[in-house]
Amino acid sequence: MSEVTADALAYANTQSKRLRDLILRPETLVMPGAYDGLTARLFEAMGFEAIQCASGGIAAGLGYADGEVVTVAETLHVSAVIAGAVTVPVNGDGERGYGNKFEVGETVRGYIMAGCAGMNLEDSKPHAPGEPTTLVPVDRYLEKLEAIMSVKRELGSEFFINARPDSFLTFRNDPDAALEEGVSRGKMYAAAGADCIFFLGVTSPEIIKILVREIPAPVSILAGPQAPPLSVLQDLGVARVSYGTAFARAAGGAIKRLAEEIRE
């Protein structure tokens, strides 16, 4: 079991409280996705108040495909670099927690030692690119949340959990089923102690409005070209938006264009 030092816990708790306060403000919190120290510093210098670690960007920077193929040690190392490069709260991307209910607590300890305010935790099963997304049984996910809450109680930690129901990825062709499952899981995750409920694949303002209304916790949305503008998300009551690997993809495109100019 990894030791969590008093200094690391105190710093992480300060950042966790700051992140929670930002999420609970009336204004939608915009968290751009950093994948190294440079991107984190750029975002902070531009005035962003909190930063999300982008697991896909971190994986790409290390030469991997996305999808929890980066080891937890590598993920925590890069997350520590990002958190150490800035003073604003940084939320780690814990993917599926890097283990089962017996191991996820160790992941939380690692993120606290890395200086992170919290982490995302998704509820879909591991799958290869191109394969359909499926959800883990809800009780198995709740077991992970309970293990995290146990570690928090043991340490006296304020660690922030951004729970991610992947119903809209699983039921892509059945929006009614996706909404029903998303609301159901969101309610259970909030009751189990999750601080925020994070959805991917949601673009309909009507559906977003229902999620915000029905789930008794702040709601976060992955923004993208098909998502409503930030002003609309703000009016709908969305607490937080993030952008996944968008910045890593943009950087990769710019690097490729420059390299092509040089080669030509």
mmCIF file of C-alpha atoms in Angstrom:
data_model
loop_
_atom_site.group_PDB
_atom_site.id
_atom_site.type_symbol
_atom_site.label_atom_id
_atom_site.label_comp_id
_atom_site.label_asym_id
_atom_site.label_seq_id
_atom_site.Cartn_x
_atom_site.Cartn_y
_atom_site.Cartn_z
ATOM 1 C CA MET A 1 0.000 0.000 0.000
ATOM 2 C CA SER A 2 1.412 3.383 -1.033
ATOM 3 C CA GLU A 3 2.070 5.877 1.729
ATOM 4 C CA VAL A 4 0.296 9.206 1.420
ATOM 5 C CA THR A 5 2.342 11.868 3.152
ATOM 6 C CA ALA A 6 0.736 14.568 5.279
ATOM 7 C CA ASP A 7 2.042 17.332 3.002
ATOM 8 C CA ALA A 8 0.732 15.627 -0.151
ATOM 9 C CA LEU A 9 -2.662 15.050 1.443
ATOM 10 C CA ALA A 10 -2.929 18.646 2.635
ATOM 11 C CA TYR A 11 -2.067 19.991 -0.830
ATOM 12 C CA ALA A 12 -4.441 17.608 -2.619
ATOM 13 C CA ASN A 13 -7.243 18.467 -0.195
ATOM 14 C CA THR A 14 -6.775 22.170 -0.901
ATOM 15 C CA GLN A 15 -6.991 21.519 -4.642
ATOM 16 C CA SER A 16 -9.978 19.185 -4.231
ATOM 17 C CA LYS A 17 -11.893 21.824 -2.297
ATOM 18 C CA ARG A 18 -11.044 24.445 -4.915
ATOM 19 C CA LEU A 19 -12.267 22.188 -7.709
ATOM 20 C CA ARG A 20 -15.479 21.373 -5.840
ATOM 21 C CA ASP A 21 -16.144 25.062 -5.252
ATOM 22 C CA LEU A 22 -15.616 25.812 -8.947
ATOM 23 C CA ILE A 23 -17.988 23.018 -9.966
ATOM 24 C CA LEU A 24 -20.689 24.298 -7.608
ATOM 25 C CA ARG A 25 -20.633 27.865 -8.952
ATOM 26 C CA PRO A 26 -23.522 28.979 -11.172
ATOM 27 C CA GLU A 27 -21.129 29.408 -14.119
ATOM 28 C CA THR A 28 -20.162 26.386 -16.200
ATOM 29 C CA LEU A 29 -16.564 25.370 -15.461
ATOM 30 C CA VAL A 30 -14.504 24.846 -18.619
ATOM 31 C CA MET A 31 -11.682 22.316 -18.149
ATOM 32 C CA PRO A 32 -9.396 21.946 -21.189
ATOM 33 C CA GLY A 33 -7.564 18.637 -21.574
ATOM 34 C CA ALA A 34 -3.823 18.745 -20.880
ATOM 35 C CA TYR A 35 -1.494 15.883 -21.736
ATOM 36 C CA ASP A 36 1.853 17.312 -20.599
ATOM 37 C CA GLY A 37 3.328 20.166 -18.581
ATOM 38 C CA LEU A 38 3.465 22.535 -21.557
ATOM 39 C CA THR A 39 -0.228 22.282 -22.378
ATOM 40 C CA ALA A 40 -1.107 22.679 -18.701
ATOM 41 C CA ARG A 41 0.969 25.855 -18.409
ATOM 42 C CA LEU A 42 -0.549 27.275 -21.580
ATOM 43 C CA PHE A 43 -4.072 26.701 -20.254
ATOM 44 C CA GLU A 44 -3.272 28.279 -16.894
ATOM 45 C CA ALA A 45 -1.615 31.282 -18.548
ATOM 46 C CA MET A 46 -4.755 31.787 -20.644
ATOM 47 C CA GLY A 47 -6.869 32.036 -17.513
ATOM 48 C CA PHE A 48 -8.501 28.602 -17.238
ATOM 49 C CA GLU A 49 -9.334 27.930 -13.599
ATOM 50 C CA ALA A 50 -8.976 24.140 -13.632
ATOM 51 C CA ILE A 51 -7.458 21.533 -15.937
ATOM 52 C CA GLN A 52 -8.444 18.008 -16.908
ATOM 53 C CA CYS A 53 -5.826 15.362 -17.675
ATOM 54 C CA ALA A 54 -6.653 13.804 -21.052
ATOM 55 C CA SER A 55 -5.879 10.078 -20.955
ATOM 56 C CA GLY A 56 -6.049 9.792 -24.739
ATOM 57 C CA GLY A 57 -3.578 12.643 -25.138
ATOM 58 C CA ILE A 58 -1.274 11.177 -22.496
ATOM 59 C CA ALA A 59 -1.400 7.816 -24.259
ATOM 60 C CA ALA A 60 -0.645 9.416 -27.637
ATOM 61 C CA GLY A 61 2.295 11.326 -26.171
ATOM 62 C CA LEU A 62 3.743 8.045 -24.919
ATOM 63 C CA GLY A 63 3.187 6.291 -28.234
ATOM 64 C CA TYR A 64 0.133 4.248 -27.213
ATOM 65 C CA ALA A 65 -3.431 3.928 -28.449
ATOM 66 C CA ASP A 66 -6.197 5.200 -26.164
ATOM 67 C CA GLY A 67 -8.070 2.870 -23.811
ATOM 68 C CA GLU A 68 -6.279 2.210 -20.500
ATOM 69 C CA VAL A 69 -3.265 0.629 -22.207
ATOM 70 C CA VAL A 70 -0.881 3.045 -20.461
ATOM 71 C CA THR A 71 0.251 1.619 -17.138
ATOM 72 C CA VAL A 72 -0.970 3.243 -13.960
ATOM 73 C CA ALA A 73 2.624 4.173 -13.100
ATOM 74 C CA GLU A 74 3.035 6.006 -16.420
ATOM 75 C CA THR A 75 -0.329 7.725 -16.052
ATOM 76 C CA LEU A 76 0.446 8.890 -12.533
ATOM 77 C CA HIS A 77 3.882 10.140 -13.583
ATOM 78 C CA VAL A 78 2.480 12.321 -16.375
ATOM 79 C CA SER A 79 -0.384 13.465 -14.133
ATOM 80 C CA ALA A 80 2.156 14.536 -11.509
ATOM 81 C CA VAL A 81 4.060 16.496 -14.168
ATOM 82 C CA ILE A 82 0.852 18.260 -15.216
ATOM 83 C CA ALA A 83 -0.240 19.011 -11.648
ATOM 84 C CA GLY A 84 3.244 20.187 -10.734
ATOM 85 C CA ALA A 85 3.414 22.598 -13.662
ATOM 86 C CA VAL A 86 0.436 24.714 -12.550
ATOM 87 C CA THR A 87 -1.263 26.102 -9.455
ATOM 88 C CA VAL A 88 -4.870 25.513 -10.551
ATOM 89 C CA PRO A 89 -6.664 22.251 -9.650
ATOM 90 C CA VAL A 90 -5.945 19.304 -11.940
ATOM 91 C CA ASN A 91 -8.351 16.385 -12.316
ATOM 92 C CA GLY A 92 -6.772 13.090 -13.293
ATOM 93 C CA ASP A 93 -8.254 10.680 -15.815
ATOM 94 C CA GLY A 94 -8.548 7.451 -13.854
ATOM 95 C CA GLU A 95 -10.221 5.648 -16.789
ATOM 96 C CA ARG A 96 -11.718 2.499 -15.149
ATOM 97 C CA GLY A 97 -9.698 2.924 -11.978
ATOM 98 C CA TYR A 98 -6.783 0.760 -13.108
ATOM 99 C CA GLY A 99 -8.046 -2.296 -11.327
ATOM 100 C CA ASN A 100 -10.923 -3.835 -9.432
ATOM 101 C CA LYS A 101 -12.486 -2.845 -6.121
ATOM 102 C CA PHE A 102 -9.395 -4.073 -4.299
ATOM 103 C CA GLU A 103 -7.012 -2.021 -6.447
ATOM 104 C CA VAL A 104 -8.834 1.232 -7.174
ATOM 105 C CA GLY A 105 -7.985 2.610 -3.730
ATOM 106 C CA GLU A 106 -4.312 2.369 -4.600
ATOM 107 C CA THR A 107 -5.006 4.397 -7.746
ATOM 108 C CA VAL A 108 -6.631 7.106 -5.639
ATOM 109 C CA ARG A 109 -3.627 7.175 -3.319
ATOM 110 C CA GLY A 110 -1.382 7.573 -6.363
ATOM 111 C CA TYR A 111 -3.366 10.522 -7.675
ATOM 112 C CA ILE A 112 -3.270 12.212 -4.273
ATOM 113 C CA MET A 113 0.506 11.819 -4.173
ATOM 114 C CA ALA A 114 0.638 13.211 -7.731
ATOM 115 C CA GLY A 115 -1.024 16.422 -6.517
ATOM 116 C CA CYS A 116 -4.317 15.891 -8.324
ATOM 117 C CA ALA A 117 -7.632 17.160 -7.000
ATOM 118 C CA GLY A 118 -9.613 14.146 -8.182
ATOM 119 C CA MET A 119 -10.172 11.776 -11.077
ATOM 120 C CA ASN A 120 -12.673 10.535 -13.640
ATOM 121 C CA LEU A 121 -13.989 6.987 -13.251
ATOM 122 C CA GLU A 122 -15.869 5.377 -16.135
ATOM 123 C CA ASP A 123 -18.235 2.405 -15.992
ATOM 124 C CA SER A 124 -17.772 0.725 -19.368
ATOM 125 C CA LYS A 125 -15.909 -2.533 -19.921
ATOM 126 C CA PRO A 126 -12.473 -2.544 -21.597
ATOM 127 C CA HIS A 127 -12.778 -3.060 -25.337
ATOM 128 C CA ALA A 128 -10.626 -2.808 -28.443
ATOM 129 C CA PRO A 129 -11.013 0.178 -30.805
ATOM 130 C CA GLY A 130 -14.020 -0.342 -33.037
ATOM 131 C CA GLU A 131 -15.699 -2.834 -30.731
ATOM 132 C CA PRO A 132 -19.035 -1.864 -29.150
ATOM 133 C CA THR A 133 -19.091 -0.241 -25.719
ATOM 134 C CA THR A 134 -20.760 -2.239 -22.957
ATOM 135 C CA LEU A 135 -21.396 -1.319 -19.338
ATOM 136 C CA VAL A 136 -20.141 -3.141 -16.285
ATOM 137 C CA PRO A 137 -22.851 -4.325 -13.877
ATOM 138 C CA VAL A 138 -23.838 -1.366 -11.763
ATOM 139 C CA ASP A 139 -23.100 -3.170 -8.498
ATOM 140 C CA ARG A 140 -19.506 -3.747 -9.572
ATOM 141 C CA TYR A 141 -19.037 -0.035 -10.229
ATOM 142 C CA LEU A 142 -20.647 0.821 -6.906
ATOM 143 C CA GLU A 143 -18.156 -1.505 -5.212
ATOM 144 C CA LYS A 144 -15.349 0.607 -6.691
ATOM 145 C CA LEU A 145 -16.991 3.791 -5.453
ATOM 146 C CA GLU A 146 -17.352 2.329 -1.973
ATOM 147 C CA ALA A 147 -13.674 1.325 -1.992
ATOM 148 C CA ILE A 148 -12.770 4.910 -2.933
ATOM 149 C CA MET A 149 -14.969 6.337 -0.189
ATOM 150 C CA SER A 150 -13.315 3.972 2.297
ATOM 151 C CA VAL A 151 -9.863 5.257 1.331
ATOM 152 C CA LYS A 152 -11.088 8.849 1.597
ATOM 153 C CA ARG A 153 -12.440 8.228 5.086
ATOM 154 C CA GLU A 154 -9.244 6.491 6.129
ATOM 155 C CA LEU A 155 -7.044 9.346 4.920
ATOM 156 C CA GLY A 156 -9.347 12.263 5.665
ATOM 157 C CA SER A 157 -9.284 13.051 1.965
ATOM 158 C CA GLU A 158 -11.450 15.481 -0.032
ATOM 159 C CA PHE A 159 -10.608 13.666 -3.300
ATOM 160 C CA PHE A 160 -13.053 14.602 -6.095
ATOM 161 C CA ILE A 161 -14.776 11.831 -8.065
ATOM 162 C CA ASN A 162 -16.145 12.582 -11.531
ATOM 163 C CA ALA A 163 -18.243 9.459 -12.201
ATOM 164 C CA ARG A 164 -18.782 8.633 -15.868
ATOM 165 C CA PRO A 165 -21.827 6.566 -16.906
ATOM 166 C CA ASP A 166 -21.202 5.458 -20.498
ATOM 167 C CA SER A 167 -24.838 4.729 -21.356
ATOM 168 C CA PHE A 168 -24.876 7.082 -24.348
ATOM 169 C CA LEU A 169 -21.904 5.240 -25.838
ATOM 170 C CA THR A 170 -23.492 1.849 -25.168
ATOM 171 C CA PHE A 171 -26.984 2.674 -26.494
ATOM 172 C CA ARG A 172 -25.958 4.867 -29.422
ATOM 173 C CA ASN A 173 -29.012 3.872 -31.464
ATOM 174 C CA ASP A 174 -31.519 3.976 -28.616
ATOM 175 C CA PRO A 175 -31.535 7.432 -26.997
ATOM 176 C CA ASP A 176 -34.454 6.564 -24.719
ATOM 177 C CA ALA A 177 -32.608 3.574 -23.252
ATOM 178 C CA ALA A 178 -29.416 5.628 -22.991
ATOM 179 C CA LEU A 179 -31.218 8.360 -21.077
ATOM 180 C CA GLU A 180 -33.031 5.955 -18.751
ATOM 181 C CA GLU A 181 -29.827 4.078 -17.919
ATOM 182 C CA GLY A 182 -27.823 7.292 -17.598
ATOM 183 C CA VAL A 183 -30.265 8.851 -15.159
ATOM 184 C CA SER A 184 -30.547 5.629 -13.157
ATOM 185 C CA ARG A 185 -26.797 5.185 -12.861
ATOM 186 C CA GLY A 186 -26.197 8.879 -12.280
ATOM 187 C CA LYS A 187 -28.559 8.861 -9.314
ATOM 188 C CA MET A 188 -26.925 5.785 -7.807
ATOM 189 C CA TYR A 189 -23.398 7.128 -8.304
ATOM 190 C CA ALA A 190 -24.333 10.445 -6.711
ATOM 191 C CA ALA A 191 -25.912 8.632 -3.753
ATOM 192 C CA ALA A 192 -22.707 6.602 -3.383
ATOM 193 C CA GLY A 193 -20.611 9.765 -3.021
ATOM 194 C CA ALA A 194 -19.608 10.833 -6.536
ATOM 195 C CA ASP A 195 -19.146 14.616 -6.735
ATOM 196 C CA CYS A 196 -20.072 15.054 -10.400
ATOM 197 C CA ILE A 197 -21.701 12.883 -13.089
ATOM 198 C CA PHE A 198 -19.948 12.985 -16.468
ATOM 199 C CA PHE A 199 -21.573 12.045 -19.796
ATOM 200 C CA LEU A 200 -20.043 11.414 -23.217
ATOM 201 C CA GLY A 201 -21.993 11.251 -26.450
ATOM 202 C CA VAL A 202 -24.766 13.649 -25.393
ATOM 203 C CA THR A 203 -25.581 16.446 -27.828
ATOM 204 C CA SER A 204 -29.334 17.021 -27.503
ATOM 205 C CA PRO A 205 -30.228 20.075 -25.393
ATOM 206 C CA GLU A 206 -33.489 18.372 -24.409
ATOM 207 C CA ILE A 207 -31.661 15.292 -23.088
ATOM 208 C CA ILE A 208 -29.034 17.389 -21.316
ATOM 209 C CA LYS A 209 -31.812 19.366 -19.630
ATOM 210 C CA ILE A 210 -33.356 16.131 -18.322
ATOM 211 C CA LEU A 211 -29.996 14.879 -17.019
ATOM 212 C CA VAL A 212 -29.413 18.127 -15.140
ATOM 213 C CA ARG A 213 -32.954 18.091 -13.741
ATOM 214 C CA GLU A 214 -33.090 14.438 -12.689
ATOM 215 C CA ILE A 215 -29.602 13.769 -11.303
ATOM 216 C CA PRO A 216 -28.990 15.129 -7.778
ATOM 217 C CA ALA A 217 -25.383 16.105 -8.473
ATOM 218 C CA PRO A 218 -23.543 18.477 -10.816
ATOM 219 C CA VAL A 219 -23.585 17.237 -14.417
ATOM 220 C CA SER A 220 -20.605 17.374 -16.761
ATOM 221 C CA ILE A 221 -20.624 17.046 -20.555
ATOM 222 C CA LEU A 222 -17.886 16.202 -23.058
ATOM 223 C CA ALA A 223 -18.055 19.105 -25.491
ATOM 224 C CA GLY A 224 -17.321 18.794 -29.185
ATOM 225 C CA PRO A 225 -18.396 19.957 -32.642
ATOM 226 C CA GLN A 226 -21.870 18.428 -32.276
ATOM 227 C CA ALA A 227 -22.483 19.651 -28.727
ATOM 228 C CA PRO A 228 -24.488 22.810 -27.994
ATOM 229 C CA PRO A 229 -22.456 26.025 -27.594
ATOM 230 C CA LEU A 230 -21.093 26.799 -24.159
ATOM 231 C CA SER A 231 -23.686 29.555 -23.660
ATOM 232 C CA VAL A 232 -26.491 27.013 -24.196
ATOM 233 C CA LEU A 233 -24.870 24.481 -21.850
ATOM 234 C CA GLN A 234 -24.650 27.246 -19.254
ATOM 235 C CA ASP A 235 -28.367 28.013 -19.644
ATOM 236 C CA LEU A 236 -29.160 24.298 -19.321
ATOM 237 C CA GLY A 237 -27.379 24.187 -15.967
ATOM 238 C CA VAL A 238 -24.355 22.097 -16.973
ATOM 239 C CA ALA A 239 -21.749 22.409 -14.225
ATOM 240 C CA ARG A 240 -18.640 21.399 -16.158
ATOM 241 C CA VAL A 241 -17.429 20.790 -19.707
ATOM 242 C CA SER A 242 -14.261 19.115 -20.897
ATOM 243 C CA TYR A 243 -12.870 18.310 -24.334
ATOM 244 C CA GLY A 244 -11.158 14.921 -24.176
ATOM 245 C CA THR A 245 -8.381 14.499 -26.721
ATOM 246 C CA ALA A 246 -9.387 17.543 -28.807
ATOM 247 C CA PHE A 247 -6.273 19.534 -27.909
ATOM 248 C CA ALA A 248 -3.942 16.588 -28.493
ATOM 249 C CA ARG A 249 -5.483 16.011 -31.918
ATOM 250 C CA ALA A 250 -5.160 19.707 -32.758
ATOM 251 C CA ALA A 251 -1.506 19.699 -31.728
ATOM 252 C CA GLY A 252 -0.824 16.569 -33.758
ATOM 253 C CA GLY A 253 -2.379 18.155 -36.831
ATOM 254 C CA ALA A 254 -0.268 21.300 -36.454
ATOM 255 C CA ILE A 255 2.923 19.247 -36.040
ATOM 256 C CA LYS A 256 2.090 17.215 -39.136
ATOM 257 C CA ARG A 257 1.474 20.330 -41.232
ATOM 258 C CA LEU A 258 4.787 21.878 -40.201
ATOM 259 C CA ALA A 259 6.627 18.603 -40.842
ATOM 260 C CA GLU A 260 5.063 18.362 -44.309
ATOM 261 C CA GLU A 261 6.185 21.906 -45.113
ATOM 262 C CA ILE A 262 9.736 21.092 -44.034
ATOM 263 C CA ARG A 263 9.785 17.803 -45.971
ATOM 264 C CA GLU A 264 8.534 19.504 -49.129
#
